């Protein structure tokens, strides 16, 4: 009856501290704030402060005038840009390493694609690799399976 007794007896004069039936949170002393005119103005002023700080921190690049350069400076930059583009046009392009495809497809496909020497080399290397793999041995120093509590 110990557990049930402690839950059922609410008026024990000798108990000190929190019990199973005591409140975990204290009684609220202040009422829950409601939306009033003063809180609306506080929120508006806080919002205005945030907006003003953001406006001060942001740099508006669209505000900078594009016409701040003089016409002589613009024409000089244009000439410089055009001269750099013209110098790049004279740069030689890398030569294609593939042979030109000026033969009909039937002729190109009928030719031997890989030389017999290349086929022999690949065959010899693959046989040597297979022989090396077959000769490999794994040696272990300890047993791979250990039995626990075997009778």
PDB file of C-alpha atoms in Angstrom:
ATOM      1  CA  UNK A   1       0.000   0.000   0.000  1.00  0.00           C
ATOM      2  CA  UNK A   2       3.101   2.261   0.096  1.00  0.00           C
ATOM      3  CA  UNK A   3       2.906   3.611  -3.442  1.00  0.00           C
ATOM      4  CA  UNK A   4      -0.852   4.030  -3.379  1.00  0.00           C
ATOM      5  CA  UNK A   5      -0.761   5.553   0.070  1.00  0.00           C
ATOM      6  CA  UNK A   6       1.689   8.306  -0.973  1.00  0.00           C
ATOM      7  CA  UNK A   7      -0.457   9.228  -3.964  1.00  0.00           C
ATOM      8  CA  UNK A   8      -3.728   9.175  -2.068  1.00  0.00           C
ATOM      9  CA  UNK A   9      -2.784  11.055   1.072  1.00  0.00           C
ATOM     10  CA  UNK A  10      -2.568  14.715   0.121  1.00  0.00           C
ATOM     11  CA  UNK A  11      -2.497  16.255   3.551  1.00  0.00           C
ATOM     12  CA  UNK A  12       0.678  14.989   5.193  1.00  0.00           C
ATOM     13  CA  UNK A  13       1.907  17.677   7.559  1.00  0.00           C
ATOM     14  CA  UNK A  14       5.400  16.204   7.996  1.00  0.00           C
ATOM     15  CA  UNK A  15       6.345  16.042   4.302  1.00  0.00           C
ATOM     16  CA  UNK A  16       8.920  18.603   3.223  1.00  0.00           C
ATOM     17  CA  UNK A  17       9.830  19.470  -0.386  1.00  0.00           C
ATOM     18  CA  UNK A  18       8.059  18.504  -3.570  1.00  0.00           C
ATOM     19  CA  UNK A  19       5.913  15.410  -3.677  1.00  0.00           C
ATOM     20  CA  UNK A  20       4.207  13.502  -6.470  1.00  0.00           C
ATOM     21  CA  UNK A  21       1.200  15.802  -6.317  1.00  0.00           C
ATOM     22  CA  UNK A  22       2.971  19.166  -5.933  1.00  0.00           C
ATOM     23  CA  UNK A  23       3.174  21.600  -8.862  1.00  0.00           C
ATOM     24  CA  UNK A  24       6.356  21.485 -10.925  1.00  0.00           C
ATOM     25  CA  UNK A  25       5.954  25.015 -12.257  1.00  0.00           C
ATOM     26  CA  UNK A  26       5.298  27.955  -9.960  1.00  0.00           C
ATOM     27  CA  UNK A  27       2.019  29.818 -10.098  1.00  0.00           C
ATOM     28  CA  UNK A  28       2.099  32.540 -12.739  1.00  0.00           C
ATOM     29  CA  UNK A  29       2.338  35.940 -11.046  1.00  0.00           C
ATOM     30  CA  UNK A  30       2.073  38.113 -14.168  1.00  0.00           C
ATOM     31  CA  UNK A  31      -0.748  37.861 -16.648  1.00  0.00           C
ATOM     32  CA  UNK A  32       0.034  36.704 -20.171  1.00  0.00           C
ATOM     33  CA  UNK A  33       0.751  39.819 -22.268  1.00  0.00           C
ATOM     34  CA  UNK A  34      -1.859  40.637 -24.838  1.00  0.00           C
ATOM     35  CA  UNK A  35      -1.454  42.685 -27.980  1.00  0.00           C
ATOM     36  CA  UNK A  36      -2.101  46.242 -26.967  1.00  0.00           C
ATOM     37  CA  UNK A  37      -1.357  49.606 -28.539  1.00  0.00           C
ATOM     38  CA  UNK A  38       1.851  50.045 -26.557  1.00  0.00           C
ATOM     39  CA  UNK A  39       3.206  46.659 -27.620  1.00  0.00           C
ATOM     40  CA  UNK A  40       2.321  47.410 -31.243  1.00  0.00           C
ATOM     41  CA  UNK A  41       4.306  50.635 -31.136  1.00  0.00           C
ATOM     42  CA  UNK A  42       7.214  48.821 -29.462  1.00  0.00           C
ATOM     43  CA  UNK A  43       7.237  46.223 -32.229  1.00  0.00           C
ATOM     44  CA  UNK A  44       6.997  48.897 -34.905  1.00  0.00           C
ATOM     45  CA  UNK A  45       9.893  50.848 -33.427  1.00  0.00           C
ATOM     46  CA  UNK A  46      11.983  47.666 -33.189  1.00  0.00           C
ATOM     47  CA  UNK A  47      11.171  46.860 -36.804  1.00  0.00           C
ATOM     48  CA  UNK A  48      12.088  50.390 -37.869  1.00  0.00           C
ATOM     49  CA  UNK A  49      15.434  50.108 -36.051  1.00  0.00           C
ATOM     50  CA  UNK A  50      16.206  46.813 -37.818  1.00  0.00           C
ATOM     51  CA  UNK A  51      15.244  48.271 -41.196  1.00  0.00           C
ATOM     52  CA  UNK A  52      17.358  51.385 -40.628  1.00  0.00           C
ATOM     53  CA  UNK A  53      20.389  49.292 -39.586  1.00  0.00           C
ATOM     54  CA  UNK A  54      19.972  47.092 -42.659  1.00  0.00           C
ATOM     55  CA  UNK A  55      19.677  50.144 -44.921  1.00  0.00           C
ATOM     56  CA  UNK A  56      22.896  51.540 -43.444  1.00  0.00           C
ATOM     57  CA  UNK A  57      24.799  48.254 -43.890  1.00  0.00           C
ATOM     58  CA  UNK A  58      23.737  47.495 -47.477  1.00  0.00           C
ATOM     59  CA  UNK A  59      25.567  49.096 -50.396  1.00  0.00           C
ATOM     60  CA  UNK A  60      23.194  49.838 -53.236  1.00  0.00           C
ATOM     61  CA  UNK A  61      25.192  49.318 -56.424  1.00  0.00           C
ATOM     62  CA  UNK A  62      22.295  50.420 -58.600  1.00  0.00           C
ATOM     63  CA  UNK A  63      22.529  53.885 -57.064  1.00  0.00           C
ATOM     64  CA  UNK A  64      26.061  54.416 -58.414  1.00  0.00           C
ATOM     65  CA  UNK A  65      25.809  56.350 -61.638  1.00  0.00           C
ATOM     66  CA  UNK A  66      27.108  54.510 -64.716  1.00  0.00           C
ATOM     67  CA  UNK A  67      27.822  57.827 -66.432  1.00  0.00           C
ATOM     68  CA  UNK A  68      30.543  58.831 -63.989  1.00  0.00           C
ATOM     69  CA  UNK A  69      33.282  57.979 -66.523  1.00  0.00           C
ATOM     70  CA  UNK A  70      34.253  60.546 -69.079  1.00  0.00           C
ATOM     71  CA  UNK A  71      33.787  59.836 -72.774  1.00  0.00           C
ATOM     72  CA  UNK A  72      37.549  59.810 -73.383  1.00  0.00           C
ATOM     73  CA  UNK A  73      38.011  57.136 -70.687  1.00  0.00           C
ATOM     74  CA  UNK A  74      35.202  55.004 -72.138  1.00  0.00           C
ATOM     75  CA  UNK A  75      36.645  55.201 -75.651  1.00  0.00           C
ATOM     76  CA  UNK A  76      40.137  54.362 -74.324  1.00  0.00           C
ATOM     77  CA  UNK A  77      38.853  51.267 -72.558  1.00  0.00           C
ATOM     78  CA  UNK A  78      36.942  50.249 -75.672  1.00  0.00           C
ATOM     79  CA  UNK A  79      40.106  50.519 -77.807  1.00  0.00           C
ATOM     80  CA  UNK A  80      42.090  48.496 -75.244  1.00  0.00           C
ATOM     81  CA  UNK A  81      39.434  45.771 -75.141  1.00  0.00           C
ATOM     82  CA  UNK A  82      39.284  45.565 -78.944  1.00  0.00           C
ATOM     83  CA  UNK A  83      43.073  45.311 -79.211  1.00  0.00           C
ATOM     84  CA  UNK A  84      43.150  42.462 -76.683  1.00  0.00           C
ATOM     85  CA  UNK A  85      40.411  40.607 -78.586  1.00  0.00           C
ATOM     86  CA  UNK A  86      42.288  41.128 -81.868  1.00  0.00           C
ATOM     87  CA  UNK A  87      45.511  39.752 -80.340  1.00  0.00           C
ATOM     88  CA  UNK A  88      43.657  36.626 -79.227  1.00  0.00           C
ATOM     89  CA  UNK A  89      42.357  35.993 -82.725  1.00  0.00           C
ATOM     90  CA  UNK A  90      45.928  35.490 -83.938  1.00  0.00           C
ATOM     91  CA  UNK A  91      46.612  32.698 -81.437  1.00  0.00           C
ATOM     92  CA  UNK A  92      46.981  29.376 -83.235  1.00  0.00           C
ATOM     93  CA  UNK A  93      44.613  26.640 -82.272  1.00  0.00           C
ATOM     94  CA  UNK A  94      45.966  23.199 -81.275  1.00  0.00           C
ATOM     95  CA  UNK A  95      46.255  20.786 -84.161  1.00  0.00           C
ATOM     96  CA  UNK A  96      43.836  17.863 -84.071  1.00  0.00           C
ATOM     97  CA  UNK A  97      45.631  14.603 -83.289  1.00  0.00           C
ATOM     98  CA  UNK A  98      43.021  12.433 -84.961  1.00  0.00           C
ATOM     99  CA  UNK A  99      43.431  11.667 -88.642  1.00  0.00           C
ATOM    100  CA  UNK A 100      41.059  13.492 -90.928  1.00  0.00           C
ATOM    101  CA  UNK A 101      37.956  11.540 -91.801  1.00  0.00           C
ATOM    102  CA  UNK A 102      37.957  12.074 -95.534  1.00  0.00           C
ATOM    103  CA  UNK A 103      37.338   8.465 -96.514  1.00  0.00           C
ATOM    104  CA  UNK A 104      33.942   6.794 -96.847  1.00  0.00           C
ATOM    105  CA  UNK A 105      32.732   4.950 -93.717  1.00  0.00           C
ATOM    106  CA  UNK A 106      32.874   1.538 -95.434  1.00  0.00           C
ATOM    107  CA  UNK A 107      36.598   1.973 -96.132  1.00  0.00           C
ATOM    108  CA  UNK A 108      37.351   3.238 -92.631  1.00  0.00           C
ATOM    109  CA  UNK A 109      35.462   0.361 -90.986  1.00  0.00           C
ATOM    110  CA  UNK A 110      37.071  -2.287 -93.152  1.00  0.00           C
ATOM    111  CA  UNK A 111      40.611  -1.390 -92.017  1.00  0.00           C
ATOM    112  CA  UNK A 112      42.313  -3.255 -89.193  1.00  0.00           C
ATOM    113  CA  UNK A 113      41.811  -1.238 -86.025  1.00  0.00           C
ATOM    114  CA  UNK A 114      44.536  -2.681 -83.783  1.00  0.00           C
ATOM    115  CA  UNK A 115      47.918  -3.914 -84.927  1.00  0.00           C
ATOM    116  CA  UNK A 116      48.849  -7.557 -84.270  1.00  0.00           C
ATOM    117  CA  UNK A 117      51.811  -6.413 -82.126  1.00  0.00           C
ATOM    118  CA  UNK A 118      49.416  -4.543 -79.804  1.00  0.00           C
ATOM    119  CA  UNK A 119      47.161  -7.586 -79.551  1.00  0.00           C
ATOM    120  CA  UNK A 120      50.182  -9.790 -78.666  1.00  0.00           C
ATOM    121  CA  UNK A 121      51.369  -7.291 -76.039  1.00  0.00           C
ATOM    122  CA  UNK A 122      47.977  -7.141 -74.322  1.00  0.00           C
ATOM    123  CA  UNK A 123      47.604 -10.938 -74.435  1.00  0.00           C
ATOM    124  CA  UNK A 124      51.077 -11.491 -72.923  1.00  0.00           C
ATOM    125  CA  UNK A 125      50.465  -8.947 -70.148  1.00  0.00           C
ATOM    126  CA  UNK A 126      47.082 -10.450 -69.262  1.00  0.00           C
ATOM    127  CA  UNK A 127      48.571 -13.969 -69.102  1.00  0.00           C
ATOM    128  CA  UNK A 128      51.407 -12.744 -66.874  1.00  0.00           C
ATOM    129  CA  UNK A 129      48.900 -11.007 -64.597  1.00  0.00           C
ATOM    130  CA  UNK A 130      46.749 -14.149 -64.379  1.00  0.00           C
ATOM    131  CA  UNK A 131      49.806 -16.236 -63.475  1.00  0.00           C
ATOM    132  CA  UNK A 132      50.804 -13.743 -60.769  1.00  0.00           C
ATOM    133  CA  UNK A 133      47.319 -13.805 -59.257  1.00  0.00           C
ATOM    134  CA  UNK A 134      47.245 -17.620 -59.250  1.00  0.00           C
ATOM    135  CA  UNK A 135      50.602 -17.787 -57.460  1.00  0.00           C
ATOM    136  CA  UNK A 136      49.477 -15.474 -54.669  1.00  0.00           C
ATOM    137  CA  UNK A 137      49.049 -17.062 -51.245  1.00  0.00           C
ATOM    138  CA  UNK A 138      47.574 -15.682 -48.042  1.00  0.00           C
ATOM    139  CA  UNK A 139      49.309 -16.826 -44.874  1.00  0.00           C
ATOM    140  CA  UNK A 140      47.711 -16.122 -41.526  1.00  0.00           C
ATOM    141  CA  UNK A 141      49.364 -16.486 -38.149  1.00  0.00           C
ATOM    142  CA  UNK A 142      46.274 -16.876 -35.984  1.00  0.00           C
ATOM    143  CA  UNK A 143      43.120 -18.924 -36.392  1.00  0.00           C
ATOM    144  CA  UNK A 144      40.410 -17.021 -38.221  1.00  0.00           C
ATOM    145  CA  UNK A 145      37.561 -18.497 -36.146  1.00  0.00           C
ATOM    146  CA  UNK A 146      37.785 -18.621 -32.379  1.00  0.00           C
ATOM    147  CA  UNK A 147      35.252 -20.604 -30.380  1.00  0.00           C
ATOM    148  CA  UNK A 148      34.108 -19.197 -27.064  1.00  0.00           C
ATOM    149  CA  UNK A 149      33.005 -21.352 -24.180  1.00  0.00           C
ATOM    150  CA  UNK A 150      33.328 -24.583 -26.136  1.00  0.00           C
ATOM    151  CA  UNK A 151      32.823 -27.701 -23.996  1.00  0.00           C
TER     152      UNK A 151
END
